[in-house]
mmCIF file of C-alpha atoms and ligand atoms in Angstrom:
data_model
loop_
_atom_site.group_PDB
_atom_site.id
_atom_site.type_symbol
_atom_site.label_atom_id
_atom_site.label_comp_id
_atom_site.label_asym_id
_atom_site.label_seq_id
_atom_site.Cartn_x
_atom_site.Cartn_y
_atom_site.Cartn_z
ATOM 1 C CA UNK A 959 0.000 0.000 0.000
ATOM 2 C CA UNK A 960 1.796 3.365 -1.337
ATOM 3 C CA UNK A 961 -0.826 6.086 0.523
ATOM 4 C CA UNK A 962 1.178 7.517 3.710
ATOM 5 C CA UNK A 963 -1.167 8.852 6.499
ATOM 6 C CA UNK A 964 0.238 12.254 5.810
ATOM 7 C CA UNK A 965 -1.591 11.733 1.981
ATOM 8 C CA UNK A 966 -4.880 10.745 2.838
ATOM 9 C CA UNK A 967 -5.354 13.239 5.929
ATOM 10 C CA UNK A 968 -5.492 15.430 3.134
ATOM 11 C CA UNK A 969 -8.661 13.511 2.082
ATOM 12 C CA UNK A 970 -11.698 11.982 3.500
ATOM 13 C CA UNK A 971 -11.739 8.655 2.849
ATOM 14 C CA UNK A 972 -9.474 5.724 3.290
ATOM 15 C CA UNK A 973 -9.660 2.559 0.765
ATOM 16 C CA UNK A 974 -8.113 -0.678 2.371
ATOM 17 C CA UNK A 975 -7.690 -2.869 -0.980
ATOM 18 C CA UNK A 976 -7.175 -6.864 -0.573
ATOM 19 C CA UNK A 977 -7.018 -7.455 -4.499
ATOM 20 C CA UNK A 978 -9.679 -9.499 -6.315
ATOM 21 C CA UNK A 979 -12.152 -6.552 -5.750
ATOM 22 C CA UNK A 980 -12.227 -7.054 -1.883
ATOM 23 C CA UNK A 981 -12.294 -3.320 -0.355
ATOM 24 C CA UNK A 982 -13.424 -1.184 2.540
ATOM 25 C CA UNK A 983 -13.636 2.370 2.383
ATOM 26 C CA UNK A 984 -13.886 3.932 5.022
ATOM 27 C CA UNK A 985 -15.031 8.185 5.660
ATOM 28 C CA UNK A 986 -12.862 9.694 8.311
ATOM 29 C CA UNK A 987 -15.863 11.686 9.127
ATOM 30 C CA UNK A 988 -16.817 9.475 11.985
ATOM 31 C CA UNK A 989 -14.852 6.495 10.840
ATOM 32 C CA UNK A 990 -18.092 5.432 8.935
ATOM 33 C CA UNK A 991 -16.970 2.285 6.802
ATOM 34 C CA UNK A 992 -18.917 3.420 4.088
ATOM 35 C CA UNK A 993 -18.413 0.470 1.447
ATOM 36 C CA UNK A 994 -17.127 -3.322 2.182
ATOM 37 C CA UNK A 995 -17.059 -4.710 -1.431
ATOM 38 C CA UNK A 996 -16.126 -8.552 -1.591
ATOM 39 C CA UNK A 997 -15.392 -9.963 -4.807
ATOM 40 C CA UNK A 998 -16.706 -6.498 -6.228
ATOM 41 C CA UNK A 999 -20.118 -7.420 -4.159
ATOM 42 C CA UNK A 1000 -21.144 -4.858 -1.555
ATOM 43 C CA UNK A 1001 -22.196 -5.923 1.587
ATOM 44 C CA UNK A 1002 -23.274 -2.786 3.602
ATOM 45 C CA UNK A 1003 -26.271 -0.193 2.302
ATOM 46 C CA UNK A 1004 -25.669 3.344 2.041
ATOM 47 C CA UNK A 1005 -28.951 5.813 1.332
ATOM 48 C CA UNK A 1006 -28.283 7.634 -1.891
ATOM 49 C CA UNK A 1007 -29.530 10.240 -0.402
ATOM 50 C CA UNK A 1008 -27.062 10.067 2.699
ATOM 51 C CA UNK A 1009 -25.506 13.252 3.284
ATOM 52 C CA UNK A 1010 -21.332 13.579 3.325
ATOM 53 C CA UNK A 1011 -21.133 17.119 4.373
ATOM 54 C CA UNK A 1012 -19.222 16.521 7.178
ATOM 55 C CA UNK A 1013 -22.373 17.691 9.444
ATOM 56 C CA UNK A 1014 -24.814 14.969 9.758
ATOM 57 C CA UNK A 1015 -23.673 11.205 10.245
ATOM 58 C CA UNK A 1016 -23.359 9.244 7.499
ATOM 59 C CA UNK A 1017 -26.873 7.600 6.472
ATOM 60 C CA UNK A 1018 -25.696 3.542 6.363
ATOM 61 C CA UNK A 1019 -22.202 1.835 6.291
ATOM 62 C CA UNK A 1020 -21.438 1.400 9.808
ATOM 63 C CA UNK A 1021 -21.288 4.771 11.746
ATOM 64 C CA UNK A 1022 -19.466 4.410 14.962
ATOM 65 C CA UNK A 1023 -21.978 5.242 18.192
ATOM 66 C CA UNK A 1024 -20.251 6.606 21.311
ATOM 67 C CA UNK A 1025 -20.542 7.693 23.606
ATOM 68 C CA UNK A 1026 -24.439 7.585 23.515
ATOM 69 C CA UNK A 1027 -26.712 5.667 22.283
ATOM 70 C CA UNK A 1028 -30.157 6.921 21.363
ATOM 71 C CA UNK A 1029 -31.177 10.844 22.337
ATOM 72 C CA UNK A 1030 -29.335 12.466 24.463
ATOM 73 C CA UNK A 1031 -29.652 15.526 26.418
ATOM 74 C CA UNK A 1032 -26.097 16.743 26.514
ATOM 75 C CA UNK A 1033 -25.973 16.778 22.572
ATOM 76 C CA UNK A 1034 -26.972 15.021 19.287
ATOM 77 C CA UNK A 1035 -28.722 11.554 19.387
ATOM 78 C CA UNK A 1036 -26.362 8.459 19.353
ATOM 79 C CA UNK A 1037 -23.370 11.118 20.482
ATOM 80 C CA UNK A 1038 -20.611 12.548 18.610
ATOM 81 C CA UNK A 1039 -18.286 9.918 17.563
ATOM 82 C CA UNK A 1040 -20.714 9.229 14.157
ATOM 83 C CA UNK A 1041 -20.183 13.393 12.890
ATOM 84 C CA UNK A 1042 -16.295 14.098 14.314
ATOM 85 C CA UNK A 1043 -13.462 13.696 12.142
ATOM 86 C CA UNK A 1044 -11.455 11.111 13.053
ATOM 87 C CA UNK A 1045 -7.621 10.551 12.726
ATOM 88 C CA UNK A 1046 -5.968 8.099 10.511
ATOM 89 C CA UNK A 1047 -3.297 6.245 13.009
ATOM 90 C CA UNK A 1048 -1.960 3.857 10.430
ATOM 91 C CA UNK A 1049 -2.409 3.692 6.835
ATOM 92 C CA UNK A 1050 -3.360 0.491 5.129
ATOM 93 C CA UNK A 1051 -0.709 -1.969 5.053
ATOM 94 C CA UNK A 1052 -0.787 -5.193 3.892
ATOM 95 C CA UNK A 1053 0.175 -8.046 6.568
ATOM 96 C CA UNK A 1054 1.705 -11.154 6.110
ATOM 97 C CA UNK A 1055 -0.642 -13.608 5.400
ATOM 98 C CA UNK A 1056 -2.377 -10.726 2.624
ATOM 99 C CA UNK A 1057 -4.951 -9.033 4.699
ATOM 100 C CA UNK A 1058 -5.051 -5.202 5.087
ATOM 101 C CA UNK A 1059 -5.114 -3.207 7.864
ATOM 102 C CA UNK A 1060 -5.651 0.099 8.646
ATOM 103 C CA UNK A 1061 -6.090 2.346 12.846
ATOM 104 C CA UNK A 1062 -8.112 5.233 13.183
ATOM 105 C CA UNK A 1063 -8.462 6.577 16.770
ATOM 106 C CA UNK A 1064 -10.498 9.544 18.039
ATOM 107 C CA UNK A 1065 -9.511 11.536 21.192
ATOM 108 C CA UNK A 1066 -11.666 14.491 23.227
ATOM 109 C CA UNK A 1067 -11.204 17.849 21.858
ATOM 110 C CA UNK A 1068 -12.670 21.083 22.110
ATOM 111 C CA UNK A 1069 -15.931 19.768 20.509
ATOM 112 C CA UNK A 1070 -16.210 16.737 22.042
ATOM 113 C CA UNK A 1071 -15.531 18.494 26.045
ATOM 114 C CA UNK A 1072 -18.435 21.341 25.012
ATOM 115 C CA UNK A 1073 -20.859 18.234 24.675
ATOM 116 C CA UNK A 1074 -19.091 15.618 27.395
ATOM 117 C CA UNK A 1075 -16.287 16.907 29.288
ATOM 118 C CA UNK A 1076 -14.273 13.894 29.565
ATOM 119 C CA UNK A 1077 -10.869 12.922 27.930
ATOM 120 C CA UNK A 1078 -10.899 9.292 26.590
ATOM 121 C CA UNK A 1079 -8.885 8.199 23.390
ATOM 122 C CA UNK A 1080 -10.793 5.339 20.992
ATOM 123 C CA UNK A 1081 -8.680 3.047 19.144
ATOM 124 C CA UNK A 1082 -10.768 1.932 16.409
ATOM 125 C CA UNK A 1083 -8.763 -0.979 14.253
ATOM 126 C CA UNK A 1084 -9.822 -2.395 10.978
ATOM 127 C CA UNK A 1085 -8.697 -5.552 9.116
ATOM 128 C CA UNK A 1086 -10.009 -7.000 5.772
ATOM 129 C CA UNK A 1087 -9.910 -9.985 5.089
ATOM 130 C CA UNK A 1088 -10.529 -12.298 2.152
ATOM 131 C CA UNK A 1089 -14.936 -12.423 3.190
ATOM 132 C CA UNK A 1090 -14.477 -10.774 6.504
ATOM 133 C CA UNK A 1091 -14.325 -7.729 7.803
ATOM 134 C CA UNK A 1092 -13.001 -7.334 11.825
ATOM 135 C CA UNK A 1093 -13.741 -4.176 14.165
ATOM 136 C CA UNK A 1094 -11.122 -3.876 17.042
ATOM 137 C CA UNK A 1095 -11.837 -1.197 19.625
ATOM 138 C CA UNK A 1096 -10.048 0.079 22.496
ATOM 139 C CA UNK A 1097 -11.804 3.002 24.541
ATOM 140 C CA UNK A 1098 -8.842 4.580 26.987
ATOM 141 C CA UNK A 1099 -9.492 7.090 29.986
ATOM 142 C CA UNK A 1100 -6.232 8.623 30.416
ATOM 143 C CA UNK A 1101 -7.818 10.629 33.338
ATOM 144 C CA UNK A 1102 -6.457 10.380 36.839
ATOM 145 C CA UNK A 1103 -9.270 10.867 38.483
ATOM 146 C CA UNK A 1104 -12.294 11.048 36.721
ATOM 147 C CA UNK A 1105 -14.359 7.985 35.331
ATOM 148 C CA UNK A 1106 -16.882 7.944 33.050
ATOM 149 C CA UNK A 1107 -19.616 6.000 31.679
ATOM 150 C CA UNK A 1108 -20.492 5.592 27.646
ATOM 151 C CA UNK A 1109 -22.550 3.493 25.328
ATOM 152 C CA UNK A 1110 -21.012 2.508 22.411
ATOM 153 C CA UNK A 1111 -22.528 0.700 19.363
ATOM 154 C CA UNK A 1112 -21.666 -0.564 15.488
ATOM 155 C CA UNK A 1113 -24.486 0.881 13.830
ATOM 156 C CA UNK A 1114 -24.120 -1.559 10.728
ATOM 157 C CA UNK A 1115 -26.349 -1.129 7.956
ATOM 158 C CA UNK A 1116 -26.458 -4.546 5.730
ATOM 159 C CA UNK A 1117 -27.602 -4.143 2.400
ATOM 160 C CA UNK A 1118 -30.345 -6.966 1.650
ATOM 161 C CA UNK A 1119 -32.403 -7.966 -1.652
ATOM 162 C CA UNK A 1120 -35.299 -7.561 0.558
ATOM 163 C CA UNK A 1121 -35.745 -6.968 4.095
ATOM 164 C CA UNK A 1122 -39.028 -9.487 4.757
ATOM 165 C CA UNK A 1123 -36.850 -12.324 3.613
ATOM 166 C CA UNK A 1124 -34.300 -12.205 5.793
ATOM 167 C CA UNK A 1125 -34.057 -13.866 9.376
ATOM 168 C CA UNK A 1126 -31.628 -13.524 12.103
ATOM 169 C CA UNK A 1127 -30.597 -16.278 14.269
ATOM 170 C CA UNK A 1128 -29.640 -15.722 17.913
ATOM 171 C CA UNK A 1129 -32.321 -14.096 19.501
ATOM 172 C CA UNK A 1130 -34.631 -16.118 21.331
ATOM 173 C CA UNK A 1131 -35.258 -16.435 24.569
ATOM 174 C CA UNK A 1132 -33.607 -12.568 25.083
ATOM 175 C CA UNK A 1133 -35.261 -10.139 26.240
ATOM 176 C CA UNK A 1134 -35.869 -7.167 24.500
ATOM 177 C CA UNK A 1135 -36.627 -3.345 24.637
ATOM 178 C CA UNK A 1136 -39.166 -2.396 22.197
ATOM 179 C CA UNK A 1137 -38.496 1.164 21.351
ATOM 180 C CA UNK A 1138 -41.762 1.022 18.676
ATOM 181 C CA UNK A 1139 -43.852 0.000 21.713
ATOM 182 C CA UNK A 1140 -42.621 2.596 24.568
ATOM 183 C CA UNK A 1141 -39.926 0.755 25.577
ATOM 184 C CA UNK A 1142 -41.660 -2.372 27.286
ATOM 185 C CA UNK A 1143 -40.138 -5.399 27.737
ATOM 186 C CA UNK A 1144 -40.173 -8.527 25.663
ATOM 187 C CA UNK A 1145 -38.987 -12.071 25.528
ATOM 188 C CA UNK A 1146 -38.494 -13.352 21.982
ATOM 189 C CA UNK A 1147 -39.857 -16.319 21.597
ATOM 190 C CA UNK A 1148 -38.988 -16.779 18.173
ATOM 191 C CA UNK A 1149 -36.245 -19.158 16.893
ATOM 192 C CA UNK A 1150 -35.342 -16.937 14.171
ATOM 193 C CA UNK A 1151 -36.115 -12.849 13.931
ATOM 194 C CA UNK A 1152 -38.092 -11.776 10.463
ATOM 195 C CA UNK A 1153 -38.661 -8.182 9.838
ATOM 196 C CA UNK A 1154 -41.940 -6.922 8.575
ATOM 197 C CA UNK A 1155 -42.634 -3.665 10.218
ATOM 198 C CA UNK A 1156 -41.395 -0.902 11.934
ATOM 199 C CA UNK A 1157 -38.917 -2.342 13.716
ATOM 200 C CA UNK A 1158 -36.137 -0.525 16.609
ATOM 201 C CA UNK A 1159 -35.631 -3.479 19.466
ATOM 202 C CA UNK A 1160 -32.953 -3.522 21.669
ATOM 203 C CA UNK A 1161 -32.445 -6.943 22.277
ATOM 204 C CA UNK A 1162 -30.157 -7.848 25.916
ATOM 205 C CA UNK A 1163 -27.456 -10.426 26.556
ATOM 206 C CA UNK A 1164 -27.591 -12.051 22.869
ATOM 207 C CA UNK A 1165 -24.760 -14.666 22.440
ATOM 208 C CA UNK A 1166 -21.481 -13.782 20.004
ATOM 209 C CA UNK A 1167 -22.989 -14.675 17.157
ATOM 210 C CA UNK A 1168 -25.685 -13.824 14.864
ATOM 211 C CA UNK A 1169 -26.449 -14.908 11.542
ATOM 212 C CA UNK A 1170 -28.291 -13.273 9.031
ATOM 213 C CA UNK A 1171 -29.761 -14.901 6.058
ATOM 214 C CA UNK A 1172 -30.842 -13.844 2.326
ATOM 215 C CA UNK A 1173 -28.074 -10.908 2.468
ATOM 216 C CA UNK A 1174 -26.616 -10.083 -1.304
ATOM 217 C CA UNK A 1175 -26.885 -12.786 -3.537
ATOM 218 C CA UNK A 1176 -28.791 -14.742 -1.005
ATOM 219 C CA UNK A 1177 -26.263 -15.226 0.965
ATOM 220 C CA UNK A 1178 -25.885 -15.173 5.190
ATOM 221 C CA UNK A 1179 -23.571 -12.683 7.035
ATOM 222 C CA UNK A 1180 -22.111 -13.887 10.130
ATOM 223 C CA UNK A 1181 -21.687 -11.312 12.872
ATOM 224 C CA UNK A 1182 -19.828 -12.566 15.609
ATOM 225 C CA UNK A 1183 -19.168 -10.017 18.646
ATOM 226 C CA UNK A 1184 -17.097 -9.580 21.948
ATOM 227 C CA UNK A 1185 -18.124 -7.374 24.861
ATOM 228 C CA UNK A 1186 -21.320 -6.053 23.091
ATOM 229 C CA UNK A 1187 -24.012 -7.439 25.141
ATOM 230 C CA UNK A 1188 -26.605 -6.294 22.622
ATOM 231 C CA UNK A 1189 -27.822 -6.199 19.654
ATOM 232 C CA UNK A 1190 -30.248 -3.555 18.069
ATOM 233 C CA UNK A 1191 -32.607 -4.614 15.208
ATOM 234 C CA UNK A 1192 -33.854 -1.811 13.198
ATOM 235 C CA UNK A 1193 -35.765 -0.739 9.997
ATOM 236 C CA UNK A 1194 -37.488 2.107 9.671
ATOM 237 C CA UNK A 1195 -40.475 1.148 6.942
ATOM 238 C CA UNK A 1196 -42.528 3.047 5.425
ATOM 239 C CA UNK A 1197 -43.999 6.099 7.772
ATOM 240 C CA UNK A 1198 -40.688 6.640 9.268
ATOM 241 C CA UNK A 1199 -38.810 6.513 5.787
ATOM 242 C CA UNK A 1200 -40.818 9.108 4.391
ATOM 243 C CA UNK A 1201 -39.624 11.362 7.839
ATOM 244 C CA UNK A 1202 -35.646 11.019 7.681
ATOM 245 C CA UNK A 1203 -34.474 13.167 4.877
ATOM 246 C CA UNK A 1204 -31.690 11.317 3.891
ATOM 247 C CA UNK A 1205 -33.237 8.439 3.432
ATOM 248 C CA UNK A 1206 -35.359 7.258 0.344
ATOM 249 C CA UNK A 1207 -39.195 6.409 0.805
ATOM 250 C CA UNK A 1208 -38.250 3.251 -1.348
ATOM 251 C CA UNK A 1209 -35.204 2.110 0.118
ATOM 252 C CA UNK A 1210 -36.341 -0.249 3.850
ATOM 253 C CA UNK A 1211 -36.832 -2.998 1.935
ATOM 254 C CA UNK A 1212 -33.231 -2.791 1.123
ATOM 255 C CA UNK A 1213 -31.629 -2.604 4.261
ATOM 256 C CA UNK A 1214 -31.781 -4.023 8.082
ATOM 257 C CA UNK A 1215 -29.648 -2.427 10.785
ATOM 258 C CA UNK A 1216 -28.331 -5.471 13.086
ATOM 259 C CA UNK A 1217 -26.090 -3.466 15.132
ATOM 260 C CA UNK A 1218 -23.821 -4.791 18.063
ATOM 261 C CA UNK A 1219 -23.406 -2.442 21.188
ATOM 262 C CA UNK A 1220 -23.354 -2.117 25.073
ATOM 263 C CA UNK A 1221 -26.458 0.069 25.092
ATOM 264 C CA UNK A 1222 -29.099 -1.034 28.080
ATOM 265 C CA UNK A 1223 -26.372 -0.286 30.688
ATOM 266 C CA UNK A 1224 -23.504 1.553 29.870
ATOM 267 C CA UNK A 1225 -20.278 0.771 30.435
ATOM 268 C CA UNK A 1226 -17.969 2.328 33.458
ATOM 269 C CA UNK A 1227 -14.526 2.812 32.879
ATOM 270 C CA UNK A 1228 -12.598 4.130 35.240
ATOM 271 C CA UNK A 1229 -9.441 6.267 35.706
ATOM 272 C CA UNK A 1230 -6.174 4.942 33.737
ATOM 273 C CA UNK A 1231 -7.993 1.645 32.431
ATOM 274 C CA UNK A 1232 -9.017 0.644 28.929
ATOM 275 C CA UNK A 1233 -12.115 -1.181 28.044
ATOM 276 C CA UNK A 1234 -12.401 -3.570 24.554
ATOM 277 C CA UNK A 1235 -14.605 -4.939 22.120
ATOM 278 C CA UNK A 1236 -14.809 -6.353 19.017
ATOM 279 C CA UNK A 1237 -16.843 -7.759 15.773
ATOM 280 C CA UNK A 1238 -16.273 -9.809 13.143
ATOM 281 C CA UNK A 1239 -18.746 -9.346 9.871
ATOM 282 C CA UNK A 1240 -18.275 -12.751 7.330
ATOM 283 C CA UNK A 1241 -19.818 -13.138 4.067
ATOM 284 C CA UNK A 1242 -20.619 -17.133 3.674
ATOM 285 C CA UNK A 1243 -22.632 -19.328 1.745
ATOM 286 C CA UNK A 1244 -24.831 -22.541 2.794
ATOM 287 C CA UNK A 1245 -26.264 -24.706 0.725
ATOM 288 C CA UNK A 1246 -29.501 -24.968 2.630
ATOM 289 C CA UNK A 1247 -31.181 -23.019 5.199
ATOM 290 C CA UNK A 1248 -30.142 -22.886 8.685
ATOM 291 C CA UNK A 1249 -33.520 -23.292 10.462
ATOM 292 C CA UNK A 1250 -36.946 -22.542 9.427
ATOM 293 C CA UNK A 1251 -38.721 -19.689 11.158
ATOM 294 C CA UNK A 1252 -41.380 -20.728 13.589
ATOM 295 C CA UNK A 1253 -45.101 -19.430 14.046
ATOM 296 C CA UNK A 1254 -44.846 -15.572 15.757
ATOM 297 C CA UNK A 1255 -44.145 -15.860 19.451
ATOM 298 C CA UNK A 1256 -43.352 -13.691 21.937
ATOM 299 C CA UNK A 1257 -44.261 -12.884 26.160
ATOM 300 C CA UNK A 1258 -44.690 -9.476 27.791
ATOM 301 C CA UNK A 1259 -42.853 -9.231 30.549
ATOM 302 C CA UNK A 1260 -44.331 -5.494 32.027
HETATM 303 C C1 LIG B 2698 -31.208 2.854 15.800
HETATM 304 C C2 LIG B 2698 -32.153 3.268 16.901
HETATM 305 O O1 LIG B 2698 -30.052 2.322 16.341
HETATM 306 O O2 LIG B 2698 -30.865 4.012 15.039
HETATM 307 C C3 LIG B 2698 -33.370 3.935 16.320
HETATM 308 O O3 LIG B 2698 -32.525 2.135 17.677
HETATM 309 C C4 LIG B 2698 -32.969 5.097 15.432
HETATM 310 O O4 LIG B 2698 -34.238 4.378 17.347
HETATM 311 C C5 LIG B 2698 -31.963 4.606 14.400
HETATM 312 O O5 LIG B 2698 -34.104 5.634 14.810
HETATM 313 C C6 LIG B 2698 -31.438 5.710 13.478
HETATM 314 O O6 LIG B 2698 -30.963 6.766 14.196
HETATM 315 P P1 LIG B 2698 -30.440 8.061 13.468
HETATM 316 O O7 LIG B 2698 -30.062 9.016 14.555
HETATM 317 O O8 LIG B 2698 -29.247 7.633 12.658
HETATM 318 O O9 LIG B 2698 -31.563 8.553 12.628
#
């Protein structure tokens, strides 16, 4: 890889390049991977009418939530990680065995301390390989004294034929927050998740791994996580389409947010330690299904 860190600060975005048409760009404007390409195939939806200002957070990819999740009354809704400009740490480079990687971190400045007045430094480390893509983050609290408590989420937007015909393993038996519903409390009591409405759930102590099915192609994404308790579920449909601006009426069907995070309790880190987490996204193919969906069930819990 010939691009130095000193070239590309000049620019915005940051292409990590694996040959054979496997890429990930990624927008420095809150470290939004904005495009994972494998085999010349993208994997992630972006709005086409996402904005890249350098103002509002980037409409799909996978914007980078810390250190709130949801709306928040110290400043803009799922923080300000997702709309700062991050720095490039180290510039692709190809490792031994052929995969790229590139380190983008993000530390408190003057913007940042208006909203949260906390130092912290995020390490945010990306490696592509030949179907997978891995997320390595380090949050750091170089204070002495001071602690501090965040929420921090991969707000990955998958691109999908079609939203209705996809089904995520991994979630039953959780219990869930259902944000379309007032926030009560749910147990799923599905074996697989299918989307067909409005959906925003935050669903609590999932396992490590997810799969998704009937992704590009029709094939299943594996998302395999470490320290992110949750995992949000989200599509907006149809009324709440037509209310984000930069996002198409027409354009749900083609996407489902399935986003790992520590959001229902945040976490504390305190003075001088470091906290770490991590997620894995891999294309793969199956020759058959992985389970059939069962009839609709879920409990109310209050
Ligand atoms: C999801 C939330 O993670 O993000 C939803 O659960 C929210 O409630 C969605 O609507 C999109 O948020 P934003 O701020 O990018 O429009």
């Amino acid at each position: 890889m010939a691009t130095t860190a000193a070239a590309v600060a000049a620019t915005s975005v940051v292409v990590l390049d694996r040959g054979n048409n496997t890429t990930c760009t990624i927008n420095l404007h809150g470290a939004t991977v904005v495009s994972w390409r494998v085999n010349n195939q993208e994997q992630l939806f972006v709005s086409k009418l996402a904005s890249f200002d350098g103002k509002k957070a980037i409409r799909g990819g996978i914007p980078f939530v810390f250190p709130q999740f949801g709306p928040w009354s110290f400043g803009p809704q799922h923080g300000f990680a997702r709309i700062t400009r991050w720095h490039l740490d180290r510039a692709p480079e190809r490792l031994h065995n052929g995969d790229v990687e590139a380190i983008f971190s993000l530390m408190d400045n003057e913007f940042t301390r208006s909203i949260w007045n906390y130092q912290f430094r995020i390490t945010y480390r990306l490696i592509l390989r030949e179907k997978e893509l891995h997320f390595h983050i380090g949050v750091y609290n170089p204070s002495k004294d001071l602690s501090f408590t965040f929420n921090m989420l991969l707000h990955t937007y998958l691109k999908v034929p079609d939203v209705r015909r996809c089904q995520i393993t991994g979630l039953q038996g959780c219990h869930f927050i259902d944000k379309t519903r007032e926030g009560a409390l749910y147990q799923e009591g599905r074996e697989v998740v299918t989307v067909n409405e409005w959906t925003d759930r935050i669903y609590q102590h999932t396992p490590q791994e997810h799969v998704i099915t009937n992704v590009v192609s029709g094939r299943k994404m594996r998302l395999h996580k470490y320290n992110f308790p949750d995992t949000v579920i989200w599509n907006p449909w149809i009324d709440r389409s037509r209310e984000m601006s930069d996002f198409g009426d027409d354009e749900f069907p083609n996407m489902l947010c399935v986003e790992a995070g520590n959001v229902s309790s945040p976490v504390i880190l305190l003075p001088g330690t470091c906290f770490e987490a991590s997620q894995i996204l891999q294309q793969f193919k199956y020759p058959y299904n992985l389970v059939l969906p069962k009839k609709k069930a879920q409990r109310k819990l209050k």
